C-alpha positions as a LaTeX table, in Angstrom:
\begin{tabular}{lrrr}
\hline
Residue & $x$ (\AA) & $y$ (\AA) & $z$ (\AA) \\
\hline
Met1 & $-7.51$ & $-10.32$ & $-69.65$ \\
Ala2 & $-10.28$ & $-9.66$ & $-71.65$ \\
Ser3 & $-9.78$ & $-7.30$ & $-74.59$ \\
Thr4 & $-12.85$ & $-5.24$ & $-73.51$ \\
Ala5 & $-11.17$ & $-4.12$ & $-69.95$ \\
Val6 & $-10.39$ & $-0.68$ & $-69.89$ \\
Cys7 & $-8.73$ & 1.66 & $-67.31$ \\
Ser8 & $-11.24$ & 3.31 & $-64.85$ \\
Arg9 & $-9.22$ & 6.42 & $-65.13$ \\
Cys10 & $-8.11$ & 6.96 & $-68.69$ \\
His11 & $-10.30$ & 4.36 & $-70.12$ \\
Asp12 & $-7.60$ & 2.78 & $-72.45$ \\
Gly13 & $-6.88$ & $-0.80$ & $-72.58$ \\
Phe14 & $-4.21$ & $-2.87$ & $-71.16$ \\
Glu15 & $-1.27$ & $-4.46$ & $-73.01$ \\
Arg16 & $-0.48$ & $-8.13$ & $-72.59$ \\
Asp17 & 1.78 & $-8.71$ & $-69.43$ \\
Glu18 & 0.92 & $-5.13$ & $-68.37$ \\
Arg19 & 0.70 & $-4.68$ & $-64.16$ \\
Ile20 & $-2.66$ & $-3.99$ & $-63.54$ \\
Val21 & $-4.02$ & $-2.59$ & $-60.21$ \\
Asn22 & $-7.35$ & $-3.98$ & $-59.22$ \\
Ser23 & $-9.28$ & $-1.95$ & $-56.54$ \\
Gly24 & $-13.05$ & $-2.49$ & $-55.68$ \\
Gly25 & $-13.74$ & $-4.38$ & $-58.81$ \\
Glu26 & $-11.90$ & $-2.05$ & $-61.18$ \\
Cys27 & $-9.03$ & $-2.00$ & $-62.85$ \\
Trp28 & $-6.23$ & 0.58 & $-63.21$ \\
His29 & $-2.98$ & 1.08 & $-65.15$ \\
Glu30 & $-0.24$ & 1.41 & $-62.43$ \\
Glu31 & 0.22 & 5.06 & $-63.23$ \\
Cys32 & $-3.40$ & 6.06 & $-63.34$ \\
Phe33 & $-3.90$ & 4.57 & $-59.68$ \\
Val34 & $-2.95$ & 8.08 & $-58.02$ \\
Cys35 & $-4.89$ & 10.68 & $-55.97$ \\
Ala36 & $-7.55$ & 12.60 & $-57.35$ \\
Gln37 & $-6.07$ & 15.79 & $-56.00$ \\
Cys38 & $-2.13$ & 15.61 & $-56.02$ \\
Phe39 & $-1.76$ & 13.02 & $-58.74$ \\
Gln40 & 0.90 & 11.04 & $-56.73$ \\
Pro41 & 1.00 & 7.38 & $-55.85$ \\
Phe42 & $-0.56$ & 6.39 & $-52.79$ \\
Pro43 & 1.99 & 5.97 & $-49.88$ \\
Glu44 & 1.96 & 2.17 & $-49.08$ \\
Gly45 & $-1.16$ & 1.95 & $-51.31$ \\
Thr46 & $-3.23$ & 3.71 & $-48.39$ \\
Phe47 & $-5.91$ & 6.14 & $-49.95$ \\
Phe48 & $-9.18$ & 7.29 & $-48.76$ \\
Glu49 & $-12.41$ & 7.13 & $-50.97$ \\
Phe50 & $-15.28$ & 9.95 & $-51.29$ \\
Glu51 & $-17.75$ & 10.28 & $-53.79$ \\
Gly52 & $-15.91$ & 7.74 & $-56.08$ \\
Arg53 & $-12.93$ & 9.37 & $-56.07$ \\
Lys54 & $-9.59$ & 8.11 & $-54.13$ \\
Tyr55 & $-7.57$ & 10.56 & $-52.10$ \\
Cys56 & $-4.24$ & 10.32 & $-50.44$ \\
Glu57 & $-4.56$ & 10.60 & $-46.59$ \\
His58 & $-3.02$ & 14.34 & $-46.55$ \\
Asp59 & $-5.52$ & 15.48 & $-49.30$ \\
Phe60 & $-8.26$ & 13.83 & $-47.93$ \\
Asn61 & $-7.98$ & 15.56 & $-44.50$ \\
Met62 & $-7.07$ & 18.79 & $-46.28$ \\
Leu63 & $-10.22$ & 18.67 & $-48.43$ \\
Phe64 & $-12.98$ & 16.82 & $-45.79$ \\
Ala65 & $-11.58$ & 16.17 & $-42.30$ \\
Pro66 & $-12.50$ & 18.64 & $-39.67$ \\
Cys67 & $-9.78$ & 20.75 & $-37.80$ \\
Cys68 & $-10.08$ & 20.26 & $-33.92$ \\
Gly69 & $-11.20$ & 23.86 & $-32.08$ \\
Lys70 & $-8.34$ & 22.77 & $-29.21$ \\
Cys71 & $-5.37$ & 21.16 & $-30.69$ \\
Lys72 & $-6.04$ & 22.43 & $-34.25$ \\
Glu73 & $-5.00$ & 19.05 & $-35.78$ \\
Phe74 & $-7.24$ & 16.95 & $-38.23$ \\
Val75 & $-10.00$ & 14.97 & $-36.40$ \\
Ile76 & $-9.91$ & 11.24 & $-37.79$ \\
Gly77 & $-12.46$ & 9.22 & $-36.58$ \\
Arg78 & $-15.10$ & 10.20 & $-33.90$ \\
Val79 & $-15.82$ & 13.87 & $-34.31$ \\
Ile80 & $-17.53$ & 15.88 & $-31.64$ \\
Lys81 & $-19.64$ & 18.78 & $-32.91$ \\
Ala82 & $-20.26$ & 21.32 & $-30.29$ \\
Met83 & $-20.15$ & 25.15 & $-29.54$ \\
Asn84 & $-20.04$ & 25.80 & $-33.17$ \\
Asn85 & $-16.65$ & 23.69 & $-33.53$ \\
Asn86 & $-15.39$ & 20.39 & $-34.13$ \\
Trp87 & $-13.25$ & 18.38 & $-31.52$ \\
His88 & $-11.19$ & 15.28 & $-30.90$ \\
Pro89 & $-13.24$ & 13.45 & $-28.04$ \\
Glu90 & $-10.04$ & 13.77 & $-25.78$ \\
Cys91 & $-9.98$ & 17.69 & $-26.52$ \\
Phe92 & $-13.48$ & 18.50 & $-25.74$ \\
Leu93 & $-13.08$ & 19.55 & $-21.95$ \\
Cys94 & $-14.89$ & 21.35 & $-19.38$ \\
Gln95 & $-13.36$ & 24.80 & $-19.36$ \\
Leu96 & $-13.10$ & 24.92 & $-15.51$ \\
Cys97 & $-12.21$ & 21.42 & $-14.56$ \\
Glu98 & $-11.00$ & 19.93 & $-17.65$ \\
Thr99 & $-13.06$ & 16.75 & $-17.57$ \\
Gln100 & $-13.75$ & 15.19 & $-20.63$ \\
Leu101 & $-17.06$ & 16.02 & $-21.77$ \\
Ala102 & $-17.60$ & 13.48 & $-25.06$ \\
Asp103 & $-19.48$ & 11.06 & $-23.15$ \\
Thr104 & $-21.03$ & 12.89 & $-20.01$ \\
Gly105 & $-22.74$ & 15.97 & $-21.85$ \\
Phe106 & $-22.12$ & 19.65 & $-21.08$ \\
Val107 & $-23.93$ & 22.83 & $-20.40$ \\
Lys108 & $-23.37$ & 26.08 & $-22.32$ \\
Asn109 & $-22.55$ & 28.66 & $-19.53$ \\
Arg110 & $-21.54$ & 32.10 & $-20.54$ \\
Gly111 & $-19.97$ & 31.00 & $-23.75$ \\
Arg112 & $-18.17$ & 28.26 & $-22.09$ \\
Ala113 & $-18.76$ & 24.42 & $-22.26$ \\
Leu114 & $-18.83$ & 23.28 & $-18.40$ \\
Cys115 & $-19.44$ & 19.86 & $-17.05$ \\
His116 & $-22.98$ & 19.63 & $-15.11$ \\
Pro117 & $-21.14$ & 19.84 & $-11.61$ \\
Cys118 & $-19.15$ & 23.08 & $-12.52$ \\
His119 & $-22.24$ & 24.59 & $-14.04$ \\
Leu120 & $-24.07$ & 24.23 & $-10.86$ \\
Lys121 & $-21.33$ & 25.61 & $-9.06$ \\
Glu122 & $-21.17$ & 28.65 & $-11.13$ \\
Lys123 & $-24.86$ & 29.03 & $-10.87$ \\
Ala124 & $-24.82$ & 28.93 & $-7.20$ \\
Ala125 & $-22.09$ & 31.29 & $-6.89$ \\
Ser126 & $-23.95$ & 33.92 & $-9.15$ \\
Ser127 & $-27.00$ & 33.48 & $-6.79$ \\
Gly128 & $-25.00$ & 33.23 & $-3.59$ \\
Lys129 & $-26.13$ & 29.78 & $-2.90$ \\
His130 & $-23.99$ & 26.40 & $-2.16$ \\
Ile131 & $-23.58$ & 23.26 & $-3.85$ \\
Cys132 & $-24.10$ & 20.01 & $-2.20$ \\
Tyr133 & $-20.68$ & 18.02 & $-1.84$ \\
Lys134 & $-22.73$ & 14.76 & $-2.01$ \\
Cys135 & $-25.41$ & 15.29 & $-4.48$ \\
His136 & $-23.95$ & 18.38 & $-6.32$ \\
Gly137 & $-27.29$ & 19.93 & $-6.31$ \\
Ile138 & $-27.76$ & 23.78 & $-5.19$ \\
Ile139 & $-28.72$ & 24.04 & $-1.67$ \\
Glu140 & $-31.93$ & 26.35 & $-1.49$ \\
Glu141 & $-32.04$ & 26.51 & 2.35 \\
Gly142 & $-29.86$ & 25.70 & 5.06 \\
His143 & $-26.63$ & 23.85 & 4.82 \\
Ile144 & $-24.01$ & 21.81 & 6.89 \\
Lys145 & $-20.38$ & 22.72 & 6.51 \\
Phe146 & $-17.68$ & 19.90 & 6.92 \\
Lys147 & $-13.96$ & 20.12 & 6.38 \\
Met148 & $-14.66$ & 22.90 & 3.72 \\
Glu149 & $-17.42$ & 21.31 & 2.02 \\
Thr150 & $-21.13$ & 21.83 & 2.27 \\
Tyr151 & $-24.15$ & 19.52 & 2.39 \\
His152 & $-27.79$ & 19.33 & 2.21 \\
Pro153 & $-28.76$ & 18.62 & 6.09 \\
Tyr154 & $-30.13$ & 15.07 & 4.72 \\
His155 & $-27.17$ & 14.14 & 2.73 \\
Phe156 & $-24.98$ & 14.59 & 5.70 \\
Asn157 & $-25.73$ & 11.36 & 7.32 \\
Cys158 & $-23.73$ & 8.10 & 8.15 \\
Ala159 & $-23.20$ & 5.81 & 5.09 \\
Ser160 & $-23.68$ & 2.85 & 7.50 \\
Cys161 & $-26.69$ & 3.29 & 9.70 \\
Gly162 & $-28.12$ & 6.44 & 8.02 \\
Glu163 & $-28.01$ & 8.66 & 11.40 \\
Glu164 & $-27.38$ & 12.66 & 11.41 \\
Leu165 & $-23.73$ & 13.32 & 11.38 \\
Thr166 & $-22.11$ & 16.10 & 14.05 \\
Ala167 & $-18.67$ & 17.55 & 13.45 \\
Ser168 & $-17.19$ & 14.44 & 15.02 \\
Ala169 & $-17.80$ & 12.58 & 11.66 \\
Arg170 & $-15.09$ & 10.36 & 10.29 \\
Glu171 & $-14.37$ & 10.23 & 6.61 \\
Leu172 & $-13.30$ & 6.85 & 4.91 \\
Arg173 & $-12.78$ & 6.38 & 1.04 \\
Gly174 & $-15.00$ & 9.22 & 0.36 \\
Glu175 & $-17.78$ & 7.97 & 2.61 \\
Leu176 & $-18.72$ & 9.79 & 6.01 \\
Tyr177 & $-19.58$ & 7.82 & 9.30 \\
Cys178 & $-20.59$ & 8.29 & 12.67 \\
Leu179 & $-17.98$ & 7.53 & 15.51 \\
Pro180 & $-19.88$ & 4.20 & 16.41 \\
Cys181 & $-20.10$ & 2.88 & 12.93 \\
His182 & $-16.48$ & 3.94 & 12.26 \\
Asp183 & $-15.12$ & 2.37 & 15.45 \\
Lys184 & $-16.90$ & $-1.04$ & 14.64 \\
Met185 & $-14.77$ & $-1.08$ & 11.24 \\
Gly186 & $-11.56$ & $-1.32$ & 13.27 \\
Ile187 & $-9.73$ & 1.26 & 11.58 \\
Pro188 & $-7.23$ & 3.05 & 13.81 \\
Ile189 & $-7.29$ & 6.89 & 13.95 \\
Cys190 & $-4.06$ & 9.02 & 13.91 \\
Ser191 & $-3.19$ & 11.05 & 17.07 \\
Ala192 & $-2.29$ & 14.08 & 15.08 \\
Cys193 & $-4.88$ & 14.45 & 12.20 \\
His194 & $-7.46$ & 12.31 & 13.70 \\
Arg195 & $-7.89$ & 10.77 & 10.04 \\
Pro196 & $-8.12$ & 7.09 & 9.54 \\
Ile197 & $-4.94$ & 5.15 & 8.90 \\
Glu198 & $-5.25$ & 3.05 & 6.07 \\
Glu199 & $-1.66$ & 2.05 & 5.30 \\
Arg200 & 1.63 & 1.91 & 7.52 \\
Ile201 & 0.87 & 2.70 & 11.04 \\
Val202 & 3.40 & 3.94 & 14.08 \\
Thr203 & 2.07 & 2.95 & 17.46 \\
Ala204 & 4.09 & 5.10 & 20.14 \\
Leu205 & 3.26 & 7.04 & 23.29 \\
Gly206 & 0.34 & 4.63 & 23.90 \\
Lys207 & $-1.30$ & 6.00 & 20.57 \\
Gln208 & $-1.29$ & 5.34 & 16.68 \\
Trp209 & $-0.06$ & 7.52 & 14.11 \\
His210 & 0.42 & 8.16 & 10.20 \\
Val211 & 4.16 & 7.39 & 9.49 \\
Glu212 & 4.51 & 11.04 & 8.31 \\
His213 & 2.58 & 12.41 & 11.53 \\
Phe214 & 4.77 & 10.93 & 14.09 \\
Val215 & 7.13 & 13.74 & 14.81 \\
Cys216 & 9.91 & 15.18 & 16.94 \\
Ala217 & 8.09 & 17.54 & 19.33 \\
Arg218 & 10.67 & 20.23 & 19.01 \\
Cys219 & 11.75 & 20.29 & 15.18 \\
Glu220 & 8.54 & 18.35 & 13.97 \\
Lys221 & 10.54 & 16.09 & 11.55 \\
Pro222 & 9.00 & 12.99 & 10.87 \\
Phe223 & 10.99 & 9.98 & 12.58 \\
Leu224 & 10.37 & 7.86 & 9.67 \\
Gly225 & 11.76 & 4.47 & 11.40 \\
His226 & 14.57 & 6.19 & 13.30 \\
Arg227 & 14.93 & 5.96 & 16.97 \\
His228 & 13.13 & 8.48 & 18.97 \\
Tyr229 & 13.04 & 9.34 & 22.95 \\
Glu230 & 9.97 & 9.77 & 25.11 \\
Lys231 & 9.62 & 12.62 & 27.77 \\
Asn232 & 6.42 & 13.78 & 29.59 \\
Gly233 & 4.49 & 12.28 & 26.80 \\
Lys234 & 6.21 & 13.58 & 24.20 \\
Ala235 & 8.66 & 12.24 & 21.61 \\
Tyr236 & 12.18 & 13.59 & 20.58 \\
Cys237 & 14.97 & 12.78 & 18.21 \\
Glu238 & 18.20 & 12.09 & 19.79 \\
Thr239 & 19.50 & 15.57 & 19.26 \\
His240 & 16.70 & 17.60 & 20.83 \\
Tyr241 & 16.34 & 15.13 & 23.67 \\
Asn242 & 19.87 & 15.55 & 24.66 \\
Gln243 & 19.69 & 19.15 & 24.26 \\
Leu244 & 16.36 & 19.55 & 26.56 \\
Phe245 & 17.20 & 16.83 & 29.10 \\
Gly246 & 20.88 & 15.72 & 28.23 \\
Asn247 & 24.23 & 16.98 & 29.67 \\
Met248 & 26.07 & 19.76 & 27.48 \\
Cys249 & 29.85 & 19.70 & 27.03 \\
Phe250 & 31.63 & 22.67 & 28.53 \\
Tyr251 & 33.83 & 23.07 & 25.54 \\
Cys252 & 31.28 & 22.66 & 22.39 \\
Ser253 & 28.11 & 23.59 & 24.17 \\
Lys254 & 26.47 & 20.75 & 22.37 \\
Ala255 & 24.60 & 17.79 & 23.77 \\
Ile256 & 26.83 & 14.63 & 24.73 \\
Ile257 & 25.64 & 11.71 & 22.69 \\
Ser258 & 28.85 & 9.52 & 23.35 \\
Glu259 & 31.18 & 9.00 & 26.13 \\
Met260 & 30.98 & 11.69 & 28.85 \\
Met261 & 33.65 & 13.01 & 31.27 \\
Cys262 & 32.30 & 14.61 & 34.32 \\
Thr263 & 35.10 & 16.52 & 36.38 \\
Met264 & 35.75 & 20.16 & 37.72 \\
Asn265 & 32.02 & 20.39 & 38.25 \\
Lys266 & 31.40 & 20.36 & 34.56 \\
Thr267 & 30.62 & 17.54 & 31.68 \\
Trp268 & 32.61 & 17.18 & 28.44 \\
Cys269 & 32.56 & 14.99 & 25.41 \\
Glu270 & 35.12 & 12.17 & 25.70 \\
Glu271 & 37.09 & 13.93 & 22.49 \\
His272 & 36.84 & 17.32 & 24.23 \\
Phe273 & 38.55 & 16.66 & 27.39 \\
Phe274 & 42.20 & 17.73 & 26.51 \\
Cys275 & 44.78 & 19.68 & 28.02 \\
Ser276 & 44.04 & 23.58 & 27.30 \\
Ile277 & 47.48 & 24.24 & 26.89 \\
Cys278 & 49.04 & 21.73 & 24.64 \\
Asp279 & 45.89 & 19.96 & 23.61 \\
Thr280 & 46.99 & 16.61 & 24.76 \\
Leu281 & 43.69 & 14.56 & 25.23 \\
Leu282 & 43.18 & 13.42 & 28.84 \\
Asn283 & 41.09 & 10.83 & 30.57 \\
Thr284 & 40.33 & 9.83 & 34.03 \\
Lys285 & 43.56 & 8.52 & 34.86 \\
Ser286 & 45.36 & 11.28 & 33.60 \\
Lys287 & 46.79 & 13.90 & 36.18 \\
Phe288 & 45.63 & 17.51 & 35.57 \\
Val289 & 45.04 & 20.77 & 37.40 \\
Glu290 & 42.24 & 23.28 & 36.87 \\
Phe291 & 43.69 & 26.37 & 35.21 \\
Asp292 & 41.57 & 29.20 & 34.16 \\
Leu293 & 38.40 & 26.75 & 34.48 \\
Lys294 & 40.09 & 24.35 & 32.07 \\
Pro295 & 42.34 & 21.29 & 32.45 \\
Ala296 & 46.02 & 21.39 & 32.31 \\
Cys297 & 48.04 & 18.61 & 32.07 \\
Lys298 & 50.82 & 17.53 & 34.69 \\
Arg299 & 53.46 & 18.30 & 32.12 \\
Cys300 & 52.41 & 21.96 & 31.33 \\
Phe301 & 51.62 & 22.42 & 35.05 \\
Asp302 & 55.28 & 21.72 & 35.76 \\
Lys303 & 56.53 & 24.42 & 33.44 \\
Phe304 & 54.44 & 27.10 & 35.13 \\
Pro305 & 56.32 & 29.77 & 37.17 \\
Val306 & 56.56 & 28.71 & 40.82 \\
Glu307 & 54.35 & 31.48 & 42.13 \\
Met308 & 51.54 & 30.46 & 39.79 \\
Lys309 & 52.08 & 26.86 & 40.75 \\
Arg310 & 51.40 & 27.63 & 44.26 \\
Arg311 & 48.36 & 29.72 & 43.74 \\
Leu312 & 46.74 & 26.76 & 41.62 \\
Lys313 & 47.58 & 24.26 & 44.42 \\
Lys314 & 46.20 & 26.47 & 46.96 \\
Asn315 & 42.87 & 26.95 & 45.20 \\
Glu316 & 42.77 & 23.20 & 44.12 \\
Gln317 & 43.41 & 22.27 & 47.79 \\
Ala318 & 40.69 & 24.41 & 48.80 \\
Lys319 & 38.27 & 22.95 & 46.46 \\
Phe320 & 39.18 & 19.15 & 46.50 \\
Gly321 & 41.58 & 18.83 & 49.63 \\
Lys322 & 44.19 & 17.50 & 47.49 \\
Pro323 & 45.58 & 18.41 & 44.36 \\
Lys324 & 46.06 & 15.68 & 41.60 \\
\hline
\end{tabular}
């Protein structure tokens, strides 16, 4: 090292074998290579330079970096200057729809930064006019309304053939089509919501449905691949089909969905057909008599008083010809 070399900060020379920091063509004592503001060494050797002076990141931000008007953090890199403030690009948003404005531009509306579509909507609302859903322009005279959106008459047309549309228009991927053009595309229409089915499809009752729109006609719960029962052009889940059109158990008053017992002019779930006195389960081969509109097994019947048995046998003989 030449004896003429001096430290760029203290302007003293260097001792032989002394560690030297070289930055930007200048030399520094190791203890002199520090932040110009806090005089501390640079963390991991990272520094920022401004007007010939070097700063650590924290002090550089404190002295020179602008503060974001939304998140209040320092803005490093690209700075958006607008509305008398500084912003990160991702923090400068439309105050109505929160769309980023850094690359699309904005309009100052009553002290707010708005995107162009929101500005037009606000302007139209204040004048009692509508905004065209397609071009986002103000509709000066006459409009067409479709599914809660308004259009210029000349913008409400088929995206395929250009013909003027009616309320029977079909929407697909953000575009509107007349029925003939839509049918040519071969896309099925849901029989419930009358909108195109673009994903999974259910075919039932001679129609096509969105999976979530094919529901029980009684409880309106989607079948979601489970079995359904058809009656009079409608679909039902198993429970409500049996309640409406199946047999009801005399004991539990619920639809019989398993094996059924038919006797005494009544129907029973197989597991609910038991002796009304001792609860012994009965079947078609069991001997029983009707007692108080319910079955009683032969064993319990034999324990009845003689006079009661005579009346029961007489009643049973009158109904069936012979007691069991």
